[in-house]
mmCIF file of C-alpha atoms and ligand atoms in Angstrom:
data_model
loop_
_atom_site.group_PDB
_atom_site.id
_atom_site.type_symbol
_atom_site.label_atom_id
_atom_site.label_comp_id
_atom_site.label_asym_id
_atom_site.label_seq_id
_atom_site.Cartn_x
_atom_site.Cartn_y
_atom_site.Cartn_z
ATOM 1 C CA UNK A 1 -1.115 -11.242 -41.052
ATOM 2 C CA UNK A 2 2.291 -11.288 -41.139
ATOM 3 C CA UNK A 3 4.353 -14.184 -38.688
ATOM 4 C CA UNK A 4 4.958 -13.426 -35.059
ATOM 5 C CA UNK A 5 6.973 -15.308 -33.164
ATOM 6 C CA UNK A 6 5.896 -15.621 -29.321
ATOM 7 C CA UNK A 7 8.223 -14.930 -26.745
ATOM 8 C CA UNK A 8 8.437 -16.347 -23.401
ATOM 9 C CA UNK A 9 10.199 -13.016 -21.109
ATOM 10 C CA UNK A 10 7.128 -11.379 -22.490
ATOM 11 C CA UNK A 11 4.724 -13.836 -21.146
ATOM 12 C CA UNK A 12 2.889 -14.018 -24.563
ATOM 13 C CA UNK A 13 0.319 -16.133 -24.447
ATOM 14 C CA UNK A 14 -2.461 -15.305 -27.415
ATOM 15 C CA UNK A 15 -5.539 -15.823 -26.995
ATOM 16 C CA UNK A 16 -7.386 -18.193 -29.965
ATOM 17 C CA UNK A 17 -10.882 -18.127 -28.486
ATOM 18 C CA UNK A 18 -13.645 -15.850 -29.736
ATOM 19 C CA UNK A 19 -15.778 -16.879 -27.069
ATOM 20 C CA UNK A 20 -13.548 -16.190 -24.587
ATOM 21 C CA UNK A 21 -12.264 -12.355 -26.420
ATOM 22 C CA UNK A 22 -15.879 -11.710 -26.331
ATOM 23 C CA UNK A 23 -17.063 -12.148 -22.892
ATOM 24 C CA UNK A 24 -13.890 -10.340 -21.664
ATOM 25 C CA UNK A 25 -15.086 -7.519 -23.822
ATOM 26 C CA UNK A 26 -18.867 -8.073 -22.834
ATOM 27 C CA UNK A 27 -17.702 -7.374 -18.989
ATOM 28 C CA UNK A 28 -16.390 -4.453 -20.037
ATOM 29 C CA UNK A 29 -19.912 -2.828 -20.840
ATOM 30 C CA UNK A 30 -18.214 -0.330 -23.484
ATOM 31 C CA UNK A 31 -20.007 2.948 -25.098
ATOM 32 C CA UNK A 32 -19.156 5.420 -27.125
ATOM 33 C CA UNK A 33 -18.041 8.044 -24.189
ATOM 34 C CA UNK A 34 -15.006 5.111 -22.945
ATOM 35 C CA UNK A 35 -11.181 5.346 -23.073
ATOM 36 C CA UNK A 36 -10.013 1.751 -22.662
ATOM 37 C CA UNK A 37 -6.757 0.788 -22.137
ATOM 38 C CA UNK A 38 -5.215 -2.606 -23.086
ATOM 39 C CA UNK A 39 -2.194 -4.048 -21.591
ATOM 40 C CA UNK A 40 -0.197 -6.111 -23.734
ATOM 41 C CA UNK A 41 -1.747 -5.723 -27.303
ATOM 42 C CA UNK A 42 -0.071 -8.804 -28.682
ATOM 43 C CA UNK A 43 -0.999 -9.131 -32.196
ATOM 44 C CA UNK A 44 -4.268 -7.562 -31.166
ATOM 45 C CA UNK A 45 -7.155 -10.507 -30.943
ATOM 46 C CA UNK A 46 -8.505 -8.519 -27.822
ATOM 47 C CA UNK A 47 -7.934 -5.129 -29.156
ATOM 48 C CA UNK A 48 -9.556 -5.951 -32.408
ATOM 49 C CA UNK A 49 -12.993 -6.862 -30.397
ATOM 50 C CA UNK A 50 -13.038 -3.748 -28.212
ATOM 51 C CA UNK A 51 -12.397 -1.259 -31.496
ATOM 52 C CA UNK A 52 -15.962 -3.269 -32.926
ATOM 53 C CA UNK A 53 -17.575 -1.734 -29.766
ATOM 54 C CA UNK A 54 -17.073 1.503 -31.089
ATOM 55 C CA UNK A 55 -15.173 3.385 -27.825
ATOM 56 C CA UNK A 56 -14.260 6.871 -27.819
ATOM 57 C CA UNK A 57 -10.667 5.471 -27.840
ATOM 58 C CA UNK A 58 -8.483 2.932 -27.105
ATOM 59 C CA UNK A 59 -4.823 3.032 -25.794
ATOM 60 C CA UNK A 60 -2.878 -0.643 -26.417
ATOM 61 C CA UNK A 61 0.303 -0.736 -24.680
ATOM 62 C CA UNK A 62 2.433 -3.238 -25.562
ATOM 63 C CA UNK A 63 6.300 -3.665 -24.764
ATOM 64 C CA UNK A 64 7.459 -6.243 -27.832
ATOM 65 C CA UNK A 65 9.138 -3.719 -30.974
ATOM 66 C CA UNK A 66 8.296 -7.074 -33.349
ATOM 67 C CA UNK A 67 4.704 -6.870 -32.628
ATOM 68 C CA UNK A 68 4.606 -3.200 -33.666
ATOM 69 C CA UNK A 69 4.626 -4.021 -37.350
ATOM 70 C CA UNK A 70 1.553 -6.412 -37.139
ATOM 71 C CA UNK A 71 -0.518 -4.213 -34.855
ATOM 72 C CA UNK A 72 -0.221 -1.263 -36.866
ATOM 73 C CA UNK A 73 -0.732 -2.805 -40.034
ATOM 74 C CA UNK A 74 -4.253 -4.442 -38.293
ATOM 75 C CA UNK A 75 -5.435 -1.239 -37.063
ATOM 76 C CA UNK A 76 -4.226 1.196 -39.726
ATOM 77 C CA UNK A 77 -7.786 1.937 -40.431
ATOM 78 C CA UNK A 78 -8.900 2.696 -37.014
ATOM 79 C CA UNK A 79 -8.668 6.755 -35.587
ATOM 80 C CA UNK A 80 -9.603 5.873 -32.147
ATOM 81 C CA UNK A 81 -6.539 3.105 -31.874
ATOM 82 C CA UNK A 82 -3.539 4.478 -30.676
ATOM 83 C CA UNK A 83 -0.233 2.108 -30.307
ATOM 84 C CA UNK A 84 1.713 2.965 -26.722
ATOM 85 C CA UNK A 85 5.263 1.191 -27.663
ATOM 86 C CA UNK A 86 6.231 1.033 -24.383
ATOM 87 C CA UNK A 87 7.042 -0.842 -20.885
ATOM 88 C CA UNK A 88 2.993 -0.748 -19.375
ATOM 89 C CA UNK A 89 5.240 0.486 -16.002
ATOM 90 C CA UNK A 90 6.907 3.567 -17.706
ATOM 91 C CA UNK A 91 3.169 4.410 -18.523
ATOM 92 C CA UNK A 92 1.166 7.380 -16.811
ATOM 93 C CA UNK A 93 -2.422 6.727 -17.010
ATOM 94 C CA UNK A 94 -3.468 9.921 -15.764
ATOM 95 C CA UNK A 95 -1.908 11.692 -19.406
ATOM 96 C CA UNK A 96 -4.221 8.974 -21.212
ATOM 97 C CA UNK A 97 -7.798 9.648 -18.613
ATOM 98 C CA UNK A 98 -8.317 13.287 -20.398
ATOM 99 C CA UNK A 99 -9.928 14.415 -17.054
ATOM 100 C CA UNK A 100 -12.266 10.885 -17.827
ATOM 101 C CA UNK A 101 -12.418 7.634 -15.835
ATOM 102 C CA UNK A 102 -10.678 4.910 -17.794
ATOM 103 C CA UNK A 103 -11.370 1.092 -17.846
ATOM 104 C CA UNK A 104 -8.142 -0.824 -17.744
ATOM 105 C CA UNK A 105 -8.066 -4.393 -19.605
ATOM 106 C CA UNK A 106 -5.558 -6.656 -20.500
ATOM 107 C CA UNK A 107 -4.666 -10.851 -20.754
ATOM 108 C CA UNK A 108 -1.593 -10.060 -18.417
ATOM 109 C CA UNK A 109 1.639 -11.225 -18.729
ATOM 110 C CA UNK A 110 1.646 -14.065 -16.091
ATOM 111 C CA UNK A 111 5.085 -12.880 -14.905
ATOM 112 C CA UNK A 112 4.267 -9.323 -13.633
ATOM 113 C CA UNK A 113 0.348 -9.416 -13.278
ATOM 114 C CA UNK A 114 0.978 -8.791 -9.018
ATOM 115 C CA UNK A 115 2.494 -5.997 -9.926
ATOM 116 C CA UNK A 116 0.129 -4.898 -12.586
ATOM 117 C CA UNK A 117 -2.437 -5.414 -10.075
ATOM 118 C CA UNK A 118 -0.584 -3.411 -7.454
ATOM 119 C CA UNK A 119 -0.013 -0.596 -9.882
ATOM 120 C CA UNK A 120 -3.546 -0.235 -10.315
ATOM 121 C CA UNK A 121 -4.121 0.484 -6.585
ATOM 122 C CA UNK A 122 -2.461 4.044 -7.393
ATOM 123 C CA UNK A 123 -4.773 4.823 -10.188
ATOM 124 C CA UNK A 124 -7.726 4.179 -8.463
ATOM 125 C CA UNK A 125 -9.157 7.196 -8.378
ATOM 126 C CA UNK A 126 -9.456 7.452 -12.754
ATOM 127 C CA UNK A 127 -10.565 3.843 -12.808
ATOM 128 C CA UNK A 128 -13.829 3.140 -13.780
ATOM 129 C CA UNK A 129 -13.252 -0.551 -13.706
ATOM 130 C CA UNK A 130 -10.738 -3.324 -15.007
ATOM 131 C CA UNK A 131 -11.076 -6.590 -16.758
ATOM 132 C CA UNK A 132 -7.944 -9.347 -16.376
ATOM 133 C CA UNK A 133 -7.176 -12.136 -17.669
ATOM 134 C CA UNK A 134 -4.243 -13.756 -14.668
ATOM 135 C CA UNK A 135 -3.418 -16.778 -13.644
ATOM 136 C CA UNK A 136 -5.849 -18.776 -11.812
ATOM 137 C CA UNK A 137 -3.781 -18.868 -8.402
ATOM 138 C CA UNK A 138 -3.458 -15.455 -8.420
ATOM 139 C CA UNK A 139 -7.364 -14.894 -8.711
ATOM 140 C CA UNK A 140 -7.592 -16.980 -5.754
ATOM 141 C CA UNK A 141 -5.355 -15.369 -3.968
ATOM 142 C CA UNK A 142 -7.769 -11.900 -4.303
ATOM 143 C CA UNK A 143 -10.448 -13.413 -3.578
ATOM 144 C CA UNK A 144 -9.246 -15.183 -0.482
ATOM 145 C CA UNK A 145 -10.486 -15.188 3.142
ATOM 146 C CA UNK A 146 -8.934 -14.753 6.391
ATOM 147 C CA UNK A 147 -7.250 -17.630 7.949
ATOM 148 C CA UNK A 148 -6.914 -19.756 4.212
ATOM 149 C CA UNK A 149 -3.770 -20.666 2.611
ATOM 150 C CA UNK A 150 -3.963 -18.330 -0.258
ATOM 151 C CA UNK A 151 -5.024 -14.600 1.917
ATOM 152 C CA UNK A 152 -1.993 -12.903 1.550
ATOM 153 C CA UNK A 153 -0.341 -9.544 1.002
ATOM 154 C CA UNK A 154 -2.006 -9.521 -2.075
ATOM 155 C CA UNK A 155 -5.491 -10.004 -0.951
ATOM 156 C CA UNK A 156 -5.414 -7.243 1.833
ATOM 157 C CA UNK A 157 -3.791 -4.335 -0.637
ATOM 158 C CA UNK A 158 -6.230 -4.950 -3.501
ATOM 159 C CA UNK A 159 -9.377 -6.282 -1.265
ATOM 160 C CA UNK A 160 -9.064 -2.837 0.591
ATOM 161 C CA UNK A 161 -9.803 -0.762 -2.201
ATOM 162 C CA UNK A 162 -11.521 -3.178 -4.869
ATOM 163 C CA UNK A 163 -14.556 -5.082 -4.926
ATOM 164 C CA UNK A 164 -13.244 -8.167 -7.011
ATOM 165 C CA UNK A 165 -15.666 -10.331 -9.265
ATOM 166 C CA UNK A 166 -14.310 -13.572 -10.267
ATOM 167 C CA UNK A 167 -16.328 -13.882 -13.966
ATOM 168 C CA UNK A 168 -15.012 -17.151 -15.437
ATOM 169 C CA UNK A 169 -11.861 -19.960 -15.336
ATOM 170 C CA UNK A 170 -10.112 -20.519 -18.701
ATOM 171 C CA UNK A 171 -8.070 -23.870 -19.291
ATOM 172 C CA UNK A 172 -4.889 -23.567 -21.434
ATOM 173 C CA UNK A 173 -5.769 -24.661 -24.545
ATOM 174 C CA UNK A 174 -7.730 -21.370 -25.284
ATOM 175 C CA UNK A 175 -4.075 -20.053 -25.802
ATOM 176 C CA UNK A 176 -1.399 -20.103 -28.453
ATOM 177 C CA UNK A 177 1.173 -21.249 -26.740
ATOM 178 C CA UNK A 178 -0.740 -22.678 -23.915
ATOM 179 C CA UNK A 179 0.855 -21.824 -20.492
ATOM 180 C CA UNK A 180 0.976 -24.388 -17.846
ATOM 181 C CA UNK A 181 -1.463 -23.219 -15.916
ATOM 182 C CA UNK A 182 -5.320 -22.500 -16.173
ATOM 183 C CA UNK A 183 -6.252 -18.719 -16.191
ATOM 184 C CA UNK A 184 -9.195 -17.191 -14.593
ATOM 185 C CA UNK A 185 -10.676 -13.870 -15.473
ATOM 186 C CA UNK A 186 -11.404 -11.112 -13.250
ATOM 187 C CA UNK A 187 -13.216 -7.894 -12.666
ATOM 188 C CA UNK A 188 -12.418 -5.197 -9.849
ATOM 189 C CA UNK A 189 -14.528 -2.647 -9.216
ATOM 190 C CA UNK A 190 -13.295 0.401 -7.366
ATOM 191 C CA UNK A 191 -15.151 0.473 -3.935
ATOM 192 C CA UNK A 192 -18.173 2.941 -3.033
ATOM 193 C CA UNK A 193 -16.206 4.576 0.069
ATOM 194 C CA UNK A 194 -12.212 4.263 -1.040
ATOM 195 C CA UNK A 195 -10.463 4.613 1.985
ATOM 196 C CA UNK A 196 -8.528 7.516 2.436
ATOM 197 C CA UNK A 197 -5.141 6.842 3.258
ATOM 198 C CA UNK A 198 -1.930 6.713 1.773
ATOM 199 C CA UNK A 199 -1.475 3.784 -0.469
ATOM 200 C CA UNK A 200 2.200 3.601 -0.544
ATOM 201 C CA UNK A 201 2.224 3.649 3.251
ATOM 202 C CA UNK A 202 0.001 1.581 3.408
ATOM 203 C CA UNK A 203 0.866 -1.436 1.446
ATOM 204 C CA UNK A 204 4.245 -0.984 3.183
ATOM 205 C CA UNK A 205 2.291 -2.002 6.538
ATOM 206 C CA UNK A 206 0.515 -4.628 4.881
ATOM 207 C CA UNK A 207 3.459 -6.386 3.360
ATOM 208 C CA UNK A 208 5.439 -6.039 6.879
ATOM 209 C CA UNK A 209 2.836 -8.126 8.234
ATOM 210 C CA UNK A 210 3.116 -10.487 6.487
ATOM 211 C CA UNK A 211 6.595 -11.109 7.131
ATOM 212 C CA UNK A 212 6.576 -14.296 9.128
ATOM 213 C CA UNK A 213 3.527 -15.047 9.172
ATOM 214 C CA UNK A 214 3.100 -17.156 11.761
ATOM 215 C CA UNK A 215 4.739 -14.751 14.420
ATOM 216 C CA UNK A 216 1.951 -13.483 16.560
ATOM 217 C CA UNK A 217 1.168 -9.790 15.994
ATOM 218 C CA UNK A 218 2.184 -8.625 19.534
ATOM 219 C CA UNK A 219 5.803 -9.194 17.916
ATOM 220 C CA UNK A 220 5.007 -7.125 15.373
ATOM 221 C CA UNK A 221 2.421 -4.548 17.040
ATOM 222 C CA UNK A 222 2.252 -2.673 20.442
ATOM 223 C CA UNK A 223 -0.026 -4.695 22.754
ATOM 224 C CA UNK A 224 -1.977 -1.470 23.215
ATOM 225 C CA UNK A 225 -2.521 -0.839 19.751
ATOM 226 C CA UNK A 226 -4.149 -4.588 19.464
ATOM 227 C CA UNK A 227 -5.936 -4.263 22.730
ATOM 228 C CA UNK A 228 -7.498 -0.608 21.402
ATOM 229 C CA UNK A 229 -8.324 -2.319 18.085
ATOM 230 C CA UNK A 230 -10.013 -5.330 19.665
ATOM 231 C CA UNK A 231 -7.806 -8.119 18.543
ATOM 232 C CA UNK A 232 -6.102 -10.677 20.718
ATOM 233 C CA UNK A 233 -2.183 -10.154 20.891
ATOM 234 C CA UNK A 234 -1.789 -13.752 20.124
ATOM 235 C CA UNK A 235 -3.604 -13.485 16.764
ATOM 236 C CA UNK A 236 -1.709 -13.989 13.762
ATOM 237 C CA UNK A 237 -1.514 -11.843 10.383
ATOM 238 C CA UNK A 238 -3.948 -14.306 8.321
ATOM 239 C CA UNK A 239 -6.680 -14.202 11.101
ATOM 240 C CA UNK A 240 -7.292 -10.336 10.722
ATOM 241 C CA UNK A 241 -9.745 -9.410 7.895
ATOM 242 C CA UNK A 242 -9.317 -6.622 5.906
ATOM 243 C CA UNK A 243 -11.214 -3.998 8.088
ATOM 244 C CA UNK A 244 -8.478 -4.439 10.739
ATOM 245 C CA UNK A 245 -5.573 -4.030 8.815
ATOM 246 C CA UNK A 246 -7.073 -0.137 8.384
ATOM 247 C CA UNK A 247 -7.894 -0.219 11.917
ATOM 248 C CA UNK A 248 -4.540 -1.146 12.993
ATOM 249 C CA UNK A 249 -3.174 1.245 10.191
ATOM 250 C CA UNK A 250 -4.629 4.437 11.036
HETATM 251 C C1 SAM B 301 -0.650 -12.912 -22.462
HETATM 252 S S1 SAM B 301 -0.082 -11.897 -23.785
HETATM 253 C C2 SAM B 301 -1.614 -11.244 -24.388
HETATM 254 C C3 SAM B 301 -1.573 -10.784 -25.824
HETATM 255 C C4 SAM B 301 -2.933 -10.427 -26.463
HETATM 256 N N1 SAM B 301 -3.562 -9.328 -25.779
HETATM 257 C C5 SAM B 301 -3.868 -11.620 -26.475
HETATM 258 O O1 SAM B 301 -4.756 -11.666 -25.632
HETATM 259 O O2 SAM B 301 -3.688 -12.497 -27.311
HETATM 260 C C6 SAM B 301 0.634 -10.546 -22.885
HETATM 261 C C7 SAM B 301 1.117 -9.376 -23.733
HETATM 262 O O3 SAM B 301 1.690 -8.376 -22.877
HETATM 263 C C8 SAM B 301 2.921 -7.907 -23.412
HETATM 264 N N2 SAM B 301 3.755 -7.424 -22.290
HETATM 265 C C9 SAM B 301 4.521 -8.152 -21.441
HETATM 266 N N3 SAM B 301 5.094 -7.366 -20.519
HETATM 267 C C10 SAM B 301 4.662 -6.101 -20.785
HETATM 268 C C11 SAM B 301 4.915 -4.834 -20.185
HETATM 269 N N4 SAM B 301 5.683 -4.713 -19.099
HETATM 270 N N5 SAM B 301 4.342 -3.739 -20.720
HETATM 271 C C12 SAM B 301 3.541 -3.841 -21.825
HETATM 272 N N6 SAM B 301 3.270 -5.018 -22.434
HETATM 273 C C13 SAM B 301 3.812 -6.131 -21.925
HETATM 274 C C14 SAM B 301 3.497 -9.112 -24.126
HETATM 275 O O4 SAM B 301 4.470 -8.768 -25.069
HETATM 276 C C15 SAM B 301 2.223 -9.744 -24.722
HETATM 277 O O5 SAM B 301 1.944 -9.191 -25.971
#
């Protein structure tokens, strides 16, 4: 393979552990009927594991023009790879779903994985499932529970229309270079009964909230709203679980 040189404003972190590649790739569950699509190819260790699954396709999408040379050359033999050379945010997933459900995988870029995670809010309804690889802190901040230091804007938007599974930590050294933090990987699930609302609105309120935190809500919501909703108007943001920011929404 030929020499690639990592780059830090990509967040490139590769991953060097086959154990790790394959139980990210054994949460997937893939047959022969998927379209995956991988965020940030790298130089392909992931990608290379889901093509030996055999998936109807897969879609790599990676943003660095000097990894191009080395992932093409890897997976010049493969029909089902194709190579998206381009910013994973100037992507439309729906073009790549061919009237399917997708499953969405990637070992994110630490530095934009929120929004990654955000974005993936407003494909929901394609989504079969995805698989992440983030930063450990930022798994803990999904999976957080009212009233804890880490529930946060975060938690609420994806928690509302995700069931999140929290499948494994990984320490840095299972990375070339390894970051400075440890990683965790993830799986969300889209949720039976996906509320139906609109998400840009929506995360708009919930990130409003959360501004100043530890104002109490009256300041921020009319006492009759809270009262009708069943929540004290000297509660704060972090002591309302995610049913009650819909509530309080609608
Ligand atoms: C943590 S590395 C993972 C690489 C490889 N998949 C692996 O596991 O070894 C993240 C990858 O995402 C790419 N990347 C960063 N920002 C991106 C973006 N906005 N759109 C697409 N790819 C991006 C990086 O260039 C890098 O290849």
């Amino acid at each position: 393979m030929k020499k690639f040189k990592t780059k830090k404003k990509f967040g490139q972190h590769l991953l060097i552990s086959e154990g790790v590649i394959k139980k990210i790739v054994d949460e997937i569950k893939i047959n022969k009927e998927d379209i995956i699509v991988e965020i940030g190819v790298g130089t392909g260790q992931l990608t290379e594991e889901l093509l030996k699954r055999n998936p109807k396709k897969v879609y790599g999408i990676e943003i660095d023009e000097t990894a191009y040379p080395i992932i093409e050359e890897r997976f010049k033999n493969f029909e089902n790879f194709i190579l998206i050379k381009k910013n994973f945010f100037d992507v439309n997933l729906y073009e790549l779903a061919e009237n399917n459900k997708i499953k969405l995988v990637g070992n994110l870029p630490y530095n934009v994985a929120s929004l990654i995670l955000i974005n993936t809010v407003f494909y929901i309804d394609i989504l079969k499932m995805s698989v992440f690889m983030i930063q450990k802190e930022v798994a803990e901040r999904l999976l957080a529970k009212p009233k804890t230091k880490n529930y946060s804007f975060l938690t609420v938007f994806i928690q509302t229309f995700f069931d999140i599974e929290y499948i494994m930590s990984v320490p840095a050294r299972f990375f070339s270079p390894p970051p400075k933090v440890t990683s965790a990987v993830v799986k969300l699930l889209p949720k039976k009964d996906i509320p139906d609302i609109d998400k840009k609105k929506f995360k708009n309120f919930v990130s409003s909230l959360f501004a100043n935190k530890r104002k109490m809500l009256r300041s921020k919501i009319d006492k009759d709203i809270l009262k009708k909703v069943g929540i004290e108007e000297t509660a704060r943001v972090d002591q309302l679980n995610v049913e009650d920011f819909l509530k309080l929404y609608k």
